[in-house]
Coordinates of C-alpha atoms in Angstrom, one line a residue:
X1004 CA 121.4 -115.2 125.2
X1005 CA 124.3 -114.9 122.7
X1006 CA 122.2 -113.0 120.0
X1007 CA 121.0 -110.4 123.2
X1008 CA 125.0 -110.4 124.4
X1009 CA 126.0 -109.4 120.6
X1010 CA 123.7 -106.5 120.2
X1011 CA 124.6 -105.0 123.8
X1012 CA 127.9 -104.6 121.9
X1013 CA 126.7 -102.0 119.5
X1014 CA 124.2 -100.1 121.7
X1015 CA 127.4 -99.5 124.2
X1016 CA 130.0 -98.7 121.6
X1017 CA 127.1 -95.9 120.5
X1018 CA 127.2 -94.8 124.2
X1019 CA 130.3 -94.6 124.3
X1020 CA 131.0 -92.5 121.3
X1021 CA 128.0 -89.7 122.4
X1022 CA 129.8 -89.8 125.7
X1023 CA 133.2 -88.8 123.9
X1024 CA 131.5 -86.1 122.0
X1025 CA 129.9 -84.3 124.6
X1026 CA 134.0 -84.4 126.9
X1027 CA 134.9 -82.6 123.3
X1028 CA 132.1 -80.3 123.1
X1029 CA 132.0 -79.3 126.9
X1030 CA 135.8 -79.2 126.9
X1031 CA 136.3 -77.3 124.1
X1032 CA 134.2 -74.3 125.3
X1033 CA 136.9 -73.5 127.6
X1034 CA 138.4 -71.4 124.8
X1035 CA 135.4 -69.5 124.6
X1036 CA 134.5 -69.0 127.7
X1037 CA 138.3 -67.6 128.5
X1038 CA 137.2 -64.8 126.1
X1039 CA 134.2 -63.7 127.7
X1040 CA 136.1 -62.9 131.1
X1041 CA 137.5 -59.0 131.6
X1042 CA 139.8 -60.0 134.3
X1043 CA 142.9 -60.9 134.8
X1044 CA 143.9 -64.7 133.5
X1045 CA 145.1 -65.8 137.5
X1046 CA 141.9 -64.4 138.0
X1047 CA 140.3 -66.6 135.6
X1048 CA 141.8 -70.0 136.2
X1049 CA 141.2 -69.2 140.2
X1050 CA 138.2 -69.1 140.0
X1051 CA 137.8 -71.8 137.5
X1052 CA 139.4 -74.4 139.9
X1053 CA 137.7 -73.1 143.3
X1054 CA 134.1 -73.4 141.5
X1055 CA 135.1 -76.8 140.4
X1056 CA 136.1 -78.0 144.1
X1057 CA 133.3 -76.3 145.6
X1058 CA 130.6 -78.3 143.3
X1059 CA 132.9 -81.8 143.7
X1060 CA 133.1 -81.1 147.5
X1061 CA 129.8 -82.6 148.8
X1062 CA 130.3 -86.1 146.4
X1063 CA 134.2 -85.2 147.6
X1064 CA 133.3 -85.4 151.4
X1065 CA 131.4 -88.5 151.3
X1066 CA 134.0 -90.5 149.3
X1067 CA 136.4 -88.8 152.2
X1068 CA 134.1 -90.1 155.0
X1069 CA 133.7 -93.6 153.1
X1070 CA 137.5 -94.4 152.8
X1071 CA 138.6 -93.6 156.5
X1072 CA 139.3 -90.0 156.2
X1073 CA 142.9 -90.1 155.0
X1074 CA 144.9 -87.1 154.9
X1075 CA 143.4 -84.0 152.1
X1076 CA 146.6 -83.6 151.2
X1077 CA 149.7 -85.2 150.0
X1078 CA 152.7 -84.3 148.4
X1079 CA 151.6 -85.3 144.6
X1080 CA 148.1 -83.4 145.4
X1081 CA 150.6 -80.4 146.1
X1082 CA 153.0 -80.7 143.2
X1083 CA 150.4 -81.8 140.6
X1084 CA 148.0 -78.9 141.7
X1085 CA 151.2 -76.1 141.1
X1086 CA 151.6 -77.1 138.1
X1087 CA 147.6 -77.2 137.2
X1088 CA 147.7 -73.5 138.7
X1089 CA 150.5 -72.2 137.1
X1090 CA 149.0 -74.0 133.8
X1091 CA 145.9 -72.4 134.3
X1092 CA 146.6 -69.2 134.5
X1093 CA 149.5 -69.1 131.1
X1094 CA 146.3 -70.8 129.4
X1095 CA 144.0 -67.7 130.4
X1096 CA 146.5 -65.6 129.6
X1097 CA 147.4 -67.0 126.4
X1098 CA 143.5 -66.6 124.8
X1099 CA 143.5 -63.1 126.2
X1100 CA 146.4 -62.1 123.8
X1101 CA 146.3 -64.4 121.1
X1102 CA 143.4 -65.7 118.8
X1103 CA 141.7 -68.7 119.8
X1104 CA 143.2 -71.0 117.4
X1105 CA 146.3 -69.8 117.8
X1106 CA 146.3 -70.7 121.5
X1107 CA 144.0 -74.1 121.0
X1108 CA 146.5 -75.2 118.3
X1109 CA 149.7 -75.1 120.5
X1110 CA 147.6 -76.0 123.8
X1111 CA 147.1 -79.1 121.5
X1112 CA 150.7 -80.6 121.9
X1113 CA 150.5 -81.3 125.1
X1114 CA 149.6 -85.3 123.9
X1115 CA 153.2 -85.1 121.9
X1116 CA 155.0 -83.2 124.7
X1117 CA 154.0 -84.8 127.9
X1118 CA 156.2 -88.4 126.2
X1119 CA 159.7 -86.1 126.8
X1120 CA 158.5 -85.3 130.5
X1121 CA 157.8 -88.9 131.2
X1122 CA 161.1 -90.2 130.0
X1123 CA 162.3 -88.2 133.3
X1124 CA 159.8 -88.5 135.7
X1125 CA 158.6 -92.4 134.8
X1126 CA 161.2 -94.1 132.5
X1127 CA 158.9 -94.5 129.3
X1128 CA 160.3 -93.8 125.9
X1129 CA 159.6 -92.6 122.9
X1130 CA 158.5 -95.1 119.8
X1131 CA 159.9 -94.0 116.7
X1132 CA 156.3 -93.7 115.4
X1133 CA 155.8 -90.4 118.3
X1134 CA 159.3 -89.2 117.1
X1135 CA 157.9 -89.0 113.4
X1136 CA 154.9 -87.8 115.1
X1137 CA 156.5 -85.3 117.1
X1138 CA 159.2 -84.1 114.5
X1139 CA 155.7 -83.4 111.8
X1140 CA 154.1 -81.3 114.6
X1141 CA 157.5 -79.3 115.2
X1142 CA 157.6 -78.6 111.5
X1143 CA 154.5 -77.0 111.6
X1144 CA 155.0 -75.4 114.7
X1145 CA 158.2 -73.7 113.4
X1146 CA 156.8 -72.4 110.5
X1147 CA 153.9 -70.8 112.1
X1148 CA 155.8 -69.4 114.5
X1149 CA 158.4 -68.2 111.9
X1150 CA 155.7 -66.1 110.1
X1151 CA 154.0 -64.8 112.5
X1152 CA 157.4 -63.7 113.9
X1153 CA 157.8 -61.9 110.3
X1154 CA 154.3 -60.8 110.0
X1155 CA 152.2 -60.8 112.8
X1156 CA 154.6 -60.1 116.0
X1157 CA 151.8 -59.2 118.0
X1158 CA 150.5 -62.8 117.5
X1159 CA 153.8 -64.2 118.9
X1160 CA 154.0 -63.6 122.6
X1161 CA 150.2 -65.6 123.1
X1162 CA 151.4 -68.2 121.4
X1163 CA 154.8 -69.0 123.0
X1164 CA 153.1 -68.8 126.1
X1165 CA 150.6 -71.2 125.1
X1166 CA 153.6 -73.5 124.1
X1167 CA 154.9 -73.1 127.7
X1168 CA 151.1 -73.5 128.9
X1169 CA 150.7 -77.0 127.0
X1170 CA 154.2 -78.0 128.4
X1171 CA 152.8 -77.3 131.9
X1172 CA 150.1 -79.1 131.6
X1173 CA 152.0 -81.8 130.0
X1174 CA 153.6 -82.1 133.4
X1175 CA 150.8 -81.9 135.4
X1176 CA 149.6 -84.8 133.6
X1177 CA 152.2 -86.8 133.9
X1178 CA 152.6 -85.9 137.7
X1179 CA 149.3 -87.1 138.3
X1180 CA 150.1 -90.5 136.6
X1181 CA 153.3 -90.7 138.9
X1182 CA 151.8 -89.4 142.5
X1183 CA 147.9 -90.6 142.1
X1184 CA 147.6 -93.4 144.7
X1185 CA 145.0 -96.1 143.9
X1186 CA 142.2 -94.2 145.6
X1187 CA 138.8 -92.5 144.3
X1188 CA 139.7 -89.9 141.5
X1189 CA 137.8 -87.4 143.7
X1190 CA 140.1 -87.7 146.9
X1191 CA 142.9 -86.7 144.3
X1192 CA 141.4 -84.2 141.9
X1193 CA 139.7 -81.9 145.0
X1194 CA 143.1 -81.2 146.7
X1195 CA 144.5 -80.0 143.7
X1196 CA 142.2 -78.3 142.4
X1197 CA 142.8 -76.2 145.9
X1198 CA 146.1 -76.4 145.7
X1199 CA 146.0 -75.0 142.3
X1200 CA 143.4 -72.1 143.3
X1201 CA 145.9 -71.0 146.2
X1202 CA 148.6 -71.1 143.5
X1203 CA 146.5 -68.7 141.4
X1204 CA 145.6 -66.4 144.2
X1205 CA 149.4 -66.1 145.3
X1206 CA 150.4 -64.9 141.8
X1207 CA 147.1 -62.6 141.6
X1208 CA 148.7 -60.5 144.8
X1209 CA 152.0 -60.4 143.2
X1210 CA 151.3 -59.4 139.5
X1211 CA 147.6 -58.2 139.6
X1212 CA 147.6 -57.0 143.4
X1213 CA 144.6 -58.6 144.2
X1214 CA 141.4 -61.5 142.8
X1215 CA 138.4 -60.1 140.7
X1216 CA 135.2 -61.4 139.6
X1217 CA 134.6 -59.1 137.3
X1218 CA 130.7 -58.0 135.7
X1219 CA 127.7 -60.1 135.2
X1220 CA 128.7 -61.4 132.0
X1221 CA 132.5 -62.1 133.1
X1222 CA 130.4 -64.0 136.1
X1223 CA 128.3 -65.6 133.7
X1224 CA 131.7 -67.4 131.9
X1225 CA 133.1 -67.8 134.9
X1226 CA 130.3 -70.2 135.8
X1227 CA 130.1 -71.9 132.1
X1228 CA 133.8 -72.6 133.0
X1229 CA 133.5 -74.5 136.5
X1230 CA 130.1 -76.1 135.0
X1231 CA 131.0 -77.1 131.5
X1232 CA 134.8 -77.8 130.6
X1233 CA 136.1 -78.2 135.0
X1234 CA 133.2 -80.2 136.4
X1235 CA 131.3 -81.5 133.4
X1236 CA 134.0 -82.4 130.8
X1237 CA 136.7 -83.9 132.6
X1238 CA 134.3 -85.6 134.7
X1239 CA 132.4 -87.4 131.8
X1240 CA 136.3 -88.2 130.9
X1241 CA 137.3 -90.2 134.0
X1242 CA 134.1 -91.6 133.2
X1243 CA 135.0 -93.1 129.8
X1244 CA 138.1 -93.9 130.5
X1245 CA 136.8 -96.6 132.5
X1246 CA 136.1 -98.4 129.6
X1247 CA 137.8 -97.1 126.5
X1248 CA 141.7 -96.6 125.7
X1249 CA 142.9 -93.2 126.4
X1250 CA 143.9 -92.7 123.4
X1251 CA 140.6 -92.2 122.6
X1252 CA 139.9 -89.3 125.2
X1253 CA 143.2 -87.8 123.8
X1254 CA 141.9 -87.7 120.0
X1255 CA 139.6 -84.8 121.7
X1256 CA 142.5 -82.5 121.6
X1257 CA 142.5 -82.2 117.4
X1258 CA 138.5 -82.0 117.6
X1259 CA 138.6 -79.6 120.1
X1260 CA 141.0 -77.1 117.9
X1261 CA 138.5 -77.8 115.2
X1262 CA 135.2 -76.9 117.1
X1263 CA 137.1 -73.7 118.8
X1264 CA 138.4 -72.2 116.0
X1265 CA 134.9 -72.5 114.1
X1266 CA 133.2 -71.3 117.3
X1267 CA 135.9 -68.2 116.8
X1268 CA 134.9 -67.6 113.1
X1269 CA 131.1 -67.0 114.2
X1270 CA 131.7 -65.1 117.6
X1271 CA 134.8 -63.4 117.6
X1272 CA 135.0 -62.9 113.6
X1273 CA 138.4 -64.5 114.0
X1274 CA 139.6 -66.1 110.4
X1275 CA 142.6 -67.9 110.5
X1276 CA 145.1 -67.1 107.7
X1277 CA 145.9 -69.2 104.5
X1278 CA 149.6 -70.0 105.8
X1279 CA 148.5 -70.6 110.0
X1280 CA 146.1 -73.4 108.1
X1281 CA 148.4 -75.1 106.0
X1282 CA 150.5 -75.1 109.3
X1283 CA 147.8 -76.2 111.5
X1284 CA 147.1 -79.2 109.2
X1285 CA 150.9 -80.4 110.0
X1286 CA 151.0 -80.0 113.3
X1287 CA 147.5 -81.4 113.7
X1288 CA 148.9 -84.5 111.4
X1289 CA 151.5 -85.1 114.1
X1290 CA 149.3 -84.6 116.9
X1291 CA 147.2 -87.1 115.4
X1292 CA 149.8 -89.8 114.6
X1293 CA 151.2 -89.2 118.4
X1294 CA 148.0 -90.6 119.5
X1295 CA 146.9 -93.4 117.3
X1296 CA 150.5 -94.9 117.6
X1297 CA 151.3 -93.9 121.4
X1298 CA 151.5 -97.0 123.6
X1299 CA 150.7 -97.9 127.0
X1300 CA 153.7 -98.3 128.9
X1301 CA 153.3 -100.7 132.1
X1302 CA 155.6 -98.2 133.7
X1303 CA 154.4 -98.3 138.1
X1304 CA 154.5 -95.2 139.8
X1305 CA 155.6 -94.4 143.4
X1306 CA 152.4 -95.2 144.3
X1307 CA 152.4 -98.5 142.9
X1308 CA 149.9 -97.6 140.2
X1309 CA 150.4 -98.8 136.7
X1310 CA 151.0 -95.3 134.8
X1311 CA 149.7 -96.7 131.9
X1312 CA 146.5 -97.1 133.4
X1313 CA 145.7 -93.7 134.5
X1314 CA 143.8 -91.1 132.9
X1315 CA 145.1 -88.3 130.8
X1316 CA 143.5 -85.8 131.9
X1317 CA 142.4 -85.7 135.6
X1318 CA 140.9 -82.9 136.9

């Protein structure tokens, strides 16, 4: 019995790492995907998180029906899912006027940046391991930014709004962890991915007067998006979170910049520059030393969940 307990140990470590590579690999083709879509970005990230609660919403109802069909809605759905919206659509947008690993790199500090919108929100502080950690990834942040300021302005704007972008989702994140009652992820993550759609469609009538879908290849990505990163990546990452740290699901962020920015080189021709590497290798450094030394804080939210214990990513 012992000797059949001890090499069940191996076999589900093995699972567990494939399982973590294919969150990376389906997450990661977000980037991608982005490019492939001719419309506008609140275009893009509404239909993103509409396709993803229309495929949840049959495994979605059922949950609903099981637990006594509690209210859609509640106030952390809302707030959580304005933030994923308005996320969303700076993230679309971002890709759309940047290169891919200009807007993957900076997406990637979210891990470093959602710490400083926790302090707020649930009391945890910073270790002085994520201030060294978050000091290296500023370094190289500011001297990327600082030379494509100099040399490539029309770099600039994508990537300070994929800065804002990661800080968005840094706070969606963390309002998740404070508002997510201890319910089925599902009855959480549905409602804001509507909430997040209506979001998108408000500010599609306001600054692109109107939704659009685009040609048969922009509805192609649309529906690699809601398939592969929306419902099949994070998905398989609520998944392993069950039974890993999340620290692990968080060292995706690095592999993801890795895999998109090669996936760039081969599709899009994009070839990053001798000086945006050396940068990217700091802030990457940081990113990774924000995660290995990060710790879980038994901080309770307003829901009387330990924050500590929820997922990173959620939806």
């Amino acid at each position: 019995m012992t000797h059949s307990s001890d090499s069940a140990i191996p076999n589900q470590r093995r699972h567990l790492i494939l399982v973590w590579l294919v969150v990376t690999l389906l997450t990661s083709s977000a980037a991608i995907l982005t490019r492939f879509c001719h419309i506008p970005a609140t275009s893009v990230g509404f239909w993103r998180v509409l396709g993803g609660a229309l495929v949840l919403s049959p495994w979605w109802f059922r949950v609903w029906r099981r637990e006594g069909r509690p209210p859609v809605f509640s106030f952390g759905s809302l707030v959580a899912g304005s933030f994923m919206g308005i996320h969303f659509a700076t993230w679309a947008w971002a890709l759309q006027h940047t290169t891919i690993a200009n807007a993957m790199l900076f997406i990637g500090l979210q891990p470093l940046l959602a710490p400083f919108v926790a302090r707020p929100l649930l009391g945890e502080r910073l270790t002085r391991s994520e201030m060294l950690a978050c000091g290296l990834a500023c370094l190289g942040m500011v001297w990327i930014l600082g030379r494509q300021l100099t040399y490539s302005p029309d770099l600039l704007a994508g990537s300070l709004v994929a800065l804002l972008s990661a800080f968005l989702c840094s706070c969606y994140f963390v309002l998740t962890r404070k508002y997510r009652p201890r319910q089925h992820a599902l009855l959480f993550t549905v409602p804001v991915y509507l909430t997040a759609a209506v979001v998108q469609a408000i500010a599609g009538m306001l600054v692109d007067h109107g939704i659009f879908l685009g040609d048969g290849g922009t509805r192609l990505a649309l529906l690699g998006l809601v398939l592969f990163p929306t419902v099949g990546g994070h998905t398989l990452a609520i998944y392993l979170l069950r039974h890993v740290k999340s620290q692990m699901v968080t060292l995706s962020v690095p592999a993801q910049f890795v895999l998109g920015t090669s996936a760039a080189f081969f599709l899009f021709h994009e070839i990053p520059s001798l000086w945006f590497t050396g940068g990217a290798v700091v802030v990457m450094g940081g990113v990774i030393l924000g995660v290995l030394k990060s710790e879980q804080v038994p901080v309770t939210g307003s829901a009387g969940t330990p924050a500590g214990s929820l997922p990173n990513k959620q939806s």
